Amino acid sequence: MNSISVRALLVRGMLAGLAAGVLALVVAYFLGESRVDAAIALEEAHSHDHGGGEELVSRTLQSTAGLATGVLVFGVAIGGIAALVFCYALGRIGRFGPRATAALVAFGALLTVYVVPFLKYPANPPAIGNPDTIGQRTALFFLMVALSVLLAVAAVIVGRRLAPRLGNWNATIAASAGYVLAIALAYVFLPSFNEVGKDFPAGLLWEFRLATLAVQATLWTTFGLLFGYLTERLLVPKPGTATAGDGSASRAAAAAS
């Protein structure tokens, strides 16, 4: 793929990530912020030695401008990274067109970057967690993310090498089984944390975690659909112009090579 196509796809990936971030922001604000407020209120109600110091950043600013900045910057960043992954994956993971490849990249990112680490170290609202373990918990979460991504890449490589001997379907099953087994071993051997107090409402915890999952699902689903549409318009020639010249056709062929 030439540098012009990569640059064009990178721009489209960042734009798609921005648009996905906007929708994810709406979900985060309406589904997540009310649960955060409820958890903070619960924490303050059970805190008998609350210092009463002034907040460096007000809760209102955190839930509006702060939330928007974080989600939108994250959306643009992951859009750019996913676009680069798409550039490599197109034509190398099977005979999939741009839309299908974009959907697979988005689904794979949602699964490996968020869902798999989430199942081991789920998100917790502000009222949960020991401040003394926050550094360890953060490091282990990012370690789980790195392991999940690296193992997924290894599974794709193994699947491609097994395909000529086993066939695409059997190779995919074998590689996926290897990924699941390796993740299961990581789940077993990495430390776990159970810092949820007995007096914390289980319903609120469940709703908060579902809200965080909904934000990520919205982000990656929107990105996959929009980026697939944009890449198809860029790389696949229209039926009426397919015979007008070889430039568009060669561009799509170069993208898949």
CSV table of C-alpha atoms in Angstrom, one decimal:
chain,number,residue,atom,x,y,z
A,1,MET,CA,0.0,0.0,0.0
A,2,ASN,CA,1.5,3.3,-1.0
A,3,SER,CA,2.0,6.2,1.4
A,4,ILE,CA,-0.9,8.3,-0.2
A,5,SER,CA,-3.4,5.5,0.6
A,6,VAL,CA,-2.1,5.0,4.1
A,7,ARG,CA,-2.3,8.7,4.8
A,8,ALA,CA,-5.9,8.9,3.4
A,9,LEU,CA,-6.9,5.9,5.5
A,10,LEU,CA,-5.3,7.3,8.6
A,11,VAL,CA,-7.2,10.6,8.2
A,12,ARG,CA,-10.5,8.6,7.7
A,13,GLY,CA,-9.7,6.5,10.7
A,14,MET,CA,-9.2,9.5,12.9
A,15,LEU,CA,-12.4,11.1,11.6
A,16,ALA,CA,-14.3,7.9,12.2
A,17,GLY,CA,-12.8,7.7,15.6
A,18,LEU,CA,-13.9,11.2,16.4
A,19,ALA,CA,-17.5,10.5,15.3
A,20,ALA,CA,-17.5,7.3,17.3
A,21,GLY,CA,-16.2,9.2,20.3
A,22,VAL,CA,-19.1,11.6,20.0
A,23,LEU,CA,-21.7,8.8,20.2
A,24,ALA,CA,-19.7,7.1,23.0
A,25,LEU,CA,-19.7,10.4,24.9
A,26,VAL,CA,-23.5,10.6,24.8
A,27,VAL,CA,-23.7,7.0,26.1
A,28,ALA,CA,-21.1,7.7,28.8
A,29,TYR,CA,-22.9,10.9,29.9
A,30,PHE,CA,-26.4,9.5,30.1
A,31,LEU,CA,-25.6,6.0,31.3
A,32,GLY,CA,-22.4,6.3,33.2
A,33,GLU,CA,-22.3,9.7,35.0
A,34,SER,CA,-25.4,9.1,37.0
A,35,ARG,CA,-23.9,5.9,38.4
A,36,VAL,CA,-20.6,7.7,39.2
A,37,ASP,CA,-22.6,10.4,41.1
A,38,ALA,CA,-24.5,7.7,43.0
A,39,ALA,CA,-21.2,6.0,44.0
A,40,ILE,CA,-19.6,9.2,45.1
A,41,ALA,CA,-22.7,10.1,47.2
A,42,LEU,CA,-22.6,6.6,48.8
A,43,GLU,CA,-18.9,7.0,49.5
A,44,GLU,CA,-19.4,10.4,51.1
A,45,ALA,CA,-22.3,9.1,53.2
A,46,HIS,CA,-20.2,6.3,54.6
A,47,SER,CA,-17.0,8.4,55.2
A,48,HIS,CA,-16.8,9.4,58.8
A,49,ASP,CA,-13.4,11.1,58.5
A,50,HIS,CA,-14.0,13.1,55.3
A,51,GLY,CA,-11.4,15.8,55.1
A,52,GLY,CA,-13.7,18.4,53.4
A,53,GLY,CA,-10.8,19.8,51.3
A,54,GLU,CA,-11.6,21.7,48.1
A,55,GLU,CA,-11.7,19.8,44.9
A,56,LEU,CA,-9.0,20.7,42.4
A,57,VAL,CA,-11.5,20.1,39.6
A,58,SER,CA,-15.2,20.3,40.2
A,59,ARG,CA,-17.4,17.3,39.7
A,60,THR,CA,-19.4,19.4,37.1
A,61,LEU,CA,-16.3,20.0,35.1
A,62,GLN,CA,-15.2,16.4,35.3
A,63,SER,CA,-18.6,15.1,34.0
A,64,THR,CA,-18.8,17.5,31.1
A,65,ALA,CA,-15.6,19.1,29.6
A,66,GLY,CA,-13.3,16.5,31.3
A,67,LEU,CA,-15.3,13.6,30.1
A,68,ALA,CA,-15.7,15.0,26.6
A,69,THR,CA,-12.0,15.7,26.3
A,70,GLY,CA,-11.0,12.2,27.4
A,71,VAL,CA,-13.5,10.3,25.3
A,72,LEU,CA,-12.9,12.3,22.1
A,73,VAL,CA,-9.2,12.3,22.3
A,74,PHE,CA,-9.3,8.5,23.0
A,75,GLY,CA,-11.6,8.1,20.0
A,76,VAL,CA,-9.3,10.0,17.6
A,77,ALA,CA,-6.3,8.1,18.9
A,78,ILE,CA,-7.8,4.6,18.6
A,79,GLY,CA,-9.2,5.6,15.2
A,80,GLY,CA,-5.7,6.3,13.9
A,81,ILE,CA,-4.2,3.2,15.4
A,82,ALA,CA,-7.0,1.0,14.1
A,83,ALA,CA,-6.6,2.5,10.6
A,84,LEU,CA,-3.0,1.5,10.6
A,85,VAL,CA,-3.9,-2.0,11.7
A,86,PHE,CA,-6.5,-2.0,8.9
A,87,CYS,CA,-3.8,-1.1,6.3
A,88,TYR,CA,-1.8,-4.2,7.3
A,89,ALA,CA,-4.8,-6.5,7.7
A,90,LEU,CA,-6.5,-5.7,4.3
A,91,GLY,CA,-6.0,-8.7,2.0
A,92,ARG,CA,-3.9,-10.6,4.6
A,93,ILE,CA,-6.5,-12.1,6.8
A,94,GLY,CA,-8.7,-13.5,4.1
A,95,ARG,CA,-10.6,-12.4,1.0
A,96,PHE,CA,-12.5,-9.7,2.8
A,97,GLY,CA,-13.4,-6.4,1.3
A,98,PRO,CA,-12.8,-3.1,3.1
A,99,ARG,CA,-16.1,-3.0,5.0
A,100,ALA,CA,-15.7,-6.6,6.3
A,101,THR,CA,-12.0,-6.0,7.2
A,102,ALA,CA,-12.9,-2.8,9.1
A,103,ALA,CA,-15.6,-4.7,11.0
A,104,LEU,CA,-13.2,-7.5,11.9
A,105,VAL,CA,-10.6,-5.0,13.1
A,106,ALA,CA,-13.1,-3.2,15.2
A,107,PHE,CA,-14.5,-6.4,16.7
A,108,GLY,CA,-11.1,-7.7,17.4
A,109,ALA,CA,-10.1,-4.5,19.1
A,110,LEU,CA,-13.2,-4.5,21.2
A,111,LEU,CA,-12.6,-8.1,22.2
A,112,THR,CA,-8.8,-7.9,22.9
A,113,VAL,CA,-8.4,-4.4,24.1
A,114,TYR,CA,-11.4,-4.2,26.4
A,115,VAL,CA,-13.6,-7.2,26.9
A,116,VAL,CA,-10.9,-9.8,27.7
A,117,PRO,CA,-9.1,-7.5,30.2
A,118,PHE,CA,-12.5,-6.4,31.6
A,119,LEU,CA,-13.4,-9.9,32.5
A,120,LYS,CA,-10.3,-10.2,34.6
A,121,TYR,CA,-10.2,-6.7,36.0
A,122,PRO,CA,-13.7,-5.1,35.6
A,123,ALA,CA,-14.2,-1.4,36.0
A,124,ASN,CA,-15.2,-0.1,39.4
A,125,PRO,CA,-17.0,3.1,40.4
A,126,PRO,CA,-15.1,5.6,42.6
A,127,ALA,CA,-16.3,4.3,45.9
A,128,ILE,CA,-14.7,0.9,45.4
A,129,GLY,CA,-11.0,0.1,45.6
A,130,ASN,CA,-8.1,0.4,48.1
A,131,PRO,CA,-6.0,3.5,47.4
A,132,ASP,CA,-2.9,1.5,48.4
A,133,THR,CA,-3.4,-1.0,45.5
A,134,ILE,CA,-4.3,1.4,42.7
A,135,GLY,CA,-0.9,1.4,41.2
A,136,GLN,CA,-0.7,-2.4,41.2
A,137,ARG,CA,-4.3,-2.7,39.8
A,138,THR,CA,-3.5,-0.3,37.0
A,139,ALA,CA,-0.3,-2.0,36.1
A,140,LEU,CA,-2.0,-5.4,36.0
A,141,PHE,CA,-4.8,-4.1,33.9
A,142,PHE,CA,-2.5,-2.7,31.2
A,143,LEU,CA,-0.4,-6.0,31.4
A,144,MET,CA,-3.6,-7.9,30.7
A,145,VAL,CA,-4.3,-5.6,27.7
A,146,ALA,CA,-0.8,-6.1,26.4
A,147,LEU,CA,-1.1,-9.9,26.8
A,148,SER,CA,-4.5,-10.0,25.1
A,149,VAL,CA,-3.3,-8.0,22.1
A,150,LEU,CA,0.0,-9.9,21.7
A,151,LEU,CA,-1.7,-13.3,22.1
A,152,ALA,CA,-4.4,-12.3,19.5
A,153,VAL,CA,-1.6,-11.3,17.0
A,154,ALA,CA,0.1,-14.6,17.7
A,155,ALA,CA,-3.2,-16.4,17.1
A,156,VAL,CA,-3.6,-14.7,13.7
A,157,ILE,CA,-0.1,-15.6,12.7
A,158,VAL,CA,-0.5,-19.2,13.8
A,159,GLY,CA,-3.9,-19.5,12.0
A,160,ARG,CA,-2.4,-18.3,8.7
A,161,ARG,CA,0.4,-20.8,8.9
A,162,LEU,CA,-1.9,-23.7,9.8
A,163,ALA,CA,-4.4,-22.8,7.0
A,164,PRO,CA,-2.6,-24.5,4.1
A,165,ARG,CA,-2.6,-27.8,6.0
A,166,LEU,CA,-5.8,-27.7,8.0
A,167,GLY,CA,-8.0,-25.4,5.9
A,168,ASN,CA,-9.2,-22.0,6.9
A,169,TRP,CA,-12.0,-23.1,9.2
A,170,ASN,CA,-10.0,-25.7,11.2
A,171,ALA,CA,-7.0,-23.3,11.4
A,172,THR,CA,-9.2,-20.6,12.7
A,173,ILE,CA,-10.7,-22.9,15.3
A,174,ALA,CA,-7.3,-24.1,16.4
A,175,ALA,CA,-5.8,-20.6,16.7
A,176,SER,CA,-8.8,-19.4,18.6
A,177,ALA,CA,-8.6,-22.3,21.0
A,178,GLY,CA,-5.0,-21.5,21.6
A,179,TYR,CA,-5.8,-17.9,22.3
A,180,VAL,CA,-8.6,-18.8,24.8
A,181,LEU,CA,-6.3,-21.3,26.5
A,182,ALA,CA,-3.5,-18.8,26.9
A,183,ILE,CA,-5.9,-16.1,28.2
A,184,ALA,CA,-7.4,-18.7,30.7
A,185,LEU,CA,-3.9,-19.3,32.0
A,186,ALA,CA,-3.3,-15.6,32.4
A,187,TYR,CA,-6.6,-15.3,34.3
A,188,VAL,CA,-5.4,-18.1,36.7
A,189,PHE,CA,-1.9,-16.9,37.4
A,190,LEU,CA,-2.4,-13.1,37.5
A,191,PRO,CA,-3.5,-11.7,40.9
A,192,SER,CA,-7.1,-10.9,41.4
A,193,PHE,CA,-8.7,-8.1,43.5
A,194,ASN,CA,-12.0,-8.3,45.4
A,195,GLU,CA,-12.3,-4.9,47.0
A,196,VAL,CA,-16.0,-4.4,46.8
A,197,GLY,CA,-17.5,-3.7,50.2
A,198,LYS,CA,-20.4,-5.8,51.5
A,199,ASP,CA,-22.5,-2.7,51.9
A,200,PHE,CA,-22.0,-1.5,48.3
A,201,PRO,CA,-25.2,-2.1,46.3
A,202,ALA,CA,-24.7,-4.9,43.9
A,203,GLY,CA,-27.3,-3.3,41.5
A,204,LEU,CA,-25.3,-0.1,41.2
A,205,LEU,CA,-22.0,-2.0,40.6
A,206,TRP,CA,-23.7,-4.0,37.9
A,207,GLU,CA,-25.2,-1.0,36.2
A,208,PHE,CA,-21.9,0.9,36.3
A,209,ARG,CA,-20.0,-2.0,34.7
A,210,LEU,CA,-22.6,-2.4,32.1
A,211,ALA,CA,-22.4,1.3,31.3
A,212,THR,CA,-18.7,1.1,30.8
A,213,LEU,CA,-19.1,-1.9,28.5
A,214,ALA,CA,-21.9,0.0,26.6
A,215,VAL,CA,-19.5,2.9,26.0
A,216,GLN,CA,-16.8,0.7,24.5
A,217,ALA,CA,-19.3,-1.3,22.4
A,218,THR,CA,-20.8,2.0,21.0
A,219,LEU,CA,-17.3,3.4,20.3
A,220,TRP,CA,-16.0,0.3,18.4
A,221,THR,CA,-19.3,-0.5,16.6
A,222,THR,CA,-19.7,3.0,15.3
A,223,PHE,CA,-16.0,3.1,14.3
A,224,GLY,CA,-16.2,-0.2,12.4
A,225,LEU,CA,-19.3,0.7,10.5
A,226,LEU,CA,-18.3,4.3,9.6
A,227,PHE,CA,-14.7,3.5,8.8
A,228,GLY,CA,-15.8,0.6,6.7
A,229,TYR,CA,-18.0,2.9,4.7
A,230,LEU,CA,-15.3,5.5,4.3
A,231,THR,CA,-12.7,3.0,3.2
A,232,GLU,CA,-15.0,1.3,0.7
A,233,ARG,CA,-15.7,4.7,-0.9
A,234,LEU,CA,-11.9,5.3,-1.1
A,235,LEU,CA,-10.7,1.9,-2.3
A,236,VAL,CA,-13.5,0.3,-4.3
A,237,PRO,CA,-14.3,1.9,-7.6
A,238,LYS,CA,-17.9,2.7,-8.4
A,239,PRO,CA,-19.6,0.5,-11.0
A,240,GLY,CA,-20.0,3.4,-13.4
A,241,THR,CA,-16.3,4.3,-13.3
A,242,ALA,CA,-14.8,0.9,-13.1
A,243,THR,CA,-14.2,0.8,-16.9
A,244,ALA,CA,-13.4,4.5,-17.2
A,245,GLY,CA,-9.9,4.1,-16.1
A,246,ASP,CA,-7.6,1.7,-14.3
A,247,GLY,CA,-6.5,4.2,-11.6
A,248,SER,CA,-9.2,3.4,-9.1
A,249,ALA,CA,-9.0,-0.4,-9.7
A,250,SER,CA,-5.3,-0.4,-9.4
A,251,ARG,CA,-5.6,1.6,-6.2
A,252,ALA,CA,-7.9,-1.0,-4.6
A,253,ALA,CA,-5.6,-3.7,-5.7
A,254,ALA,CA,-2.6,-1.9,-4.2
A,255,ALA,CA,-4.5,-1.5,-1.0
A,256,ALA,CA,-5.1,-5.2,-0.7
A,257,SER,CA,-1.5,-6.1,-1.4
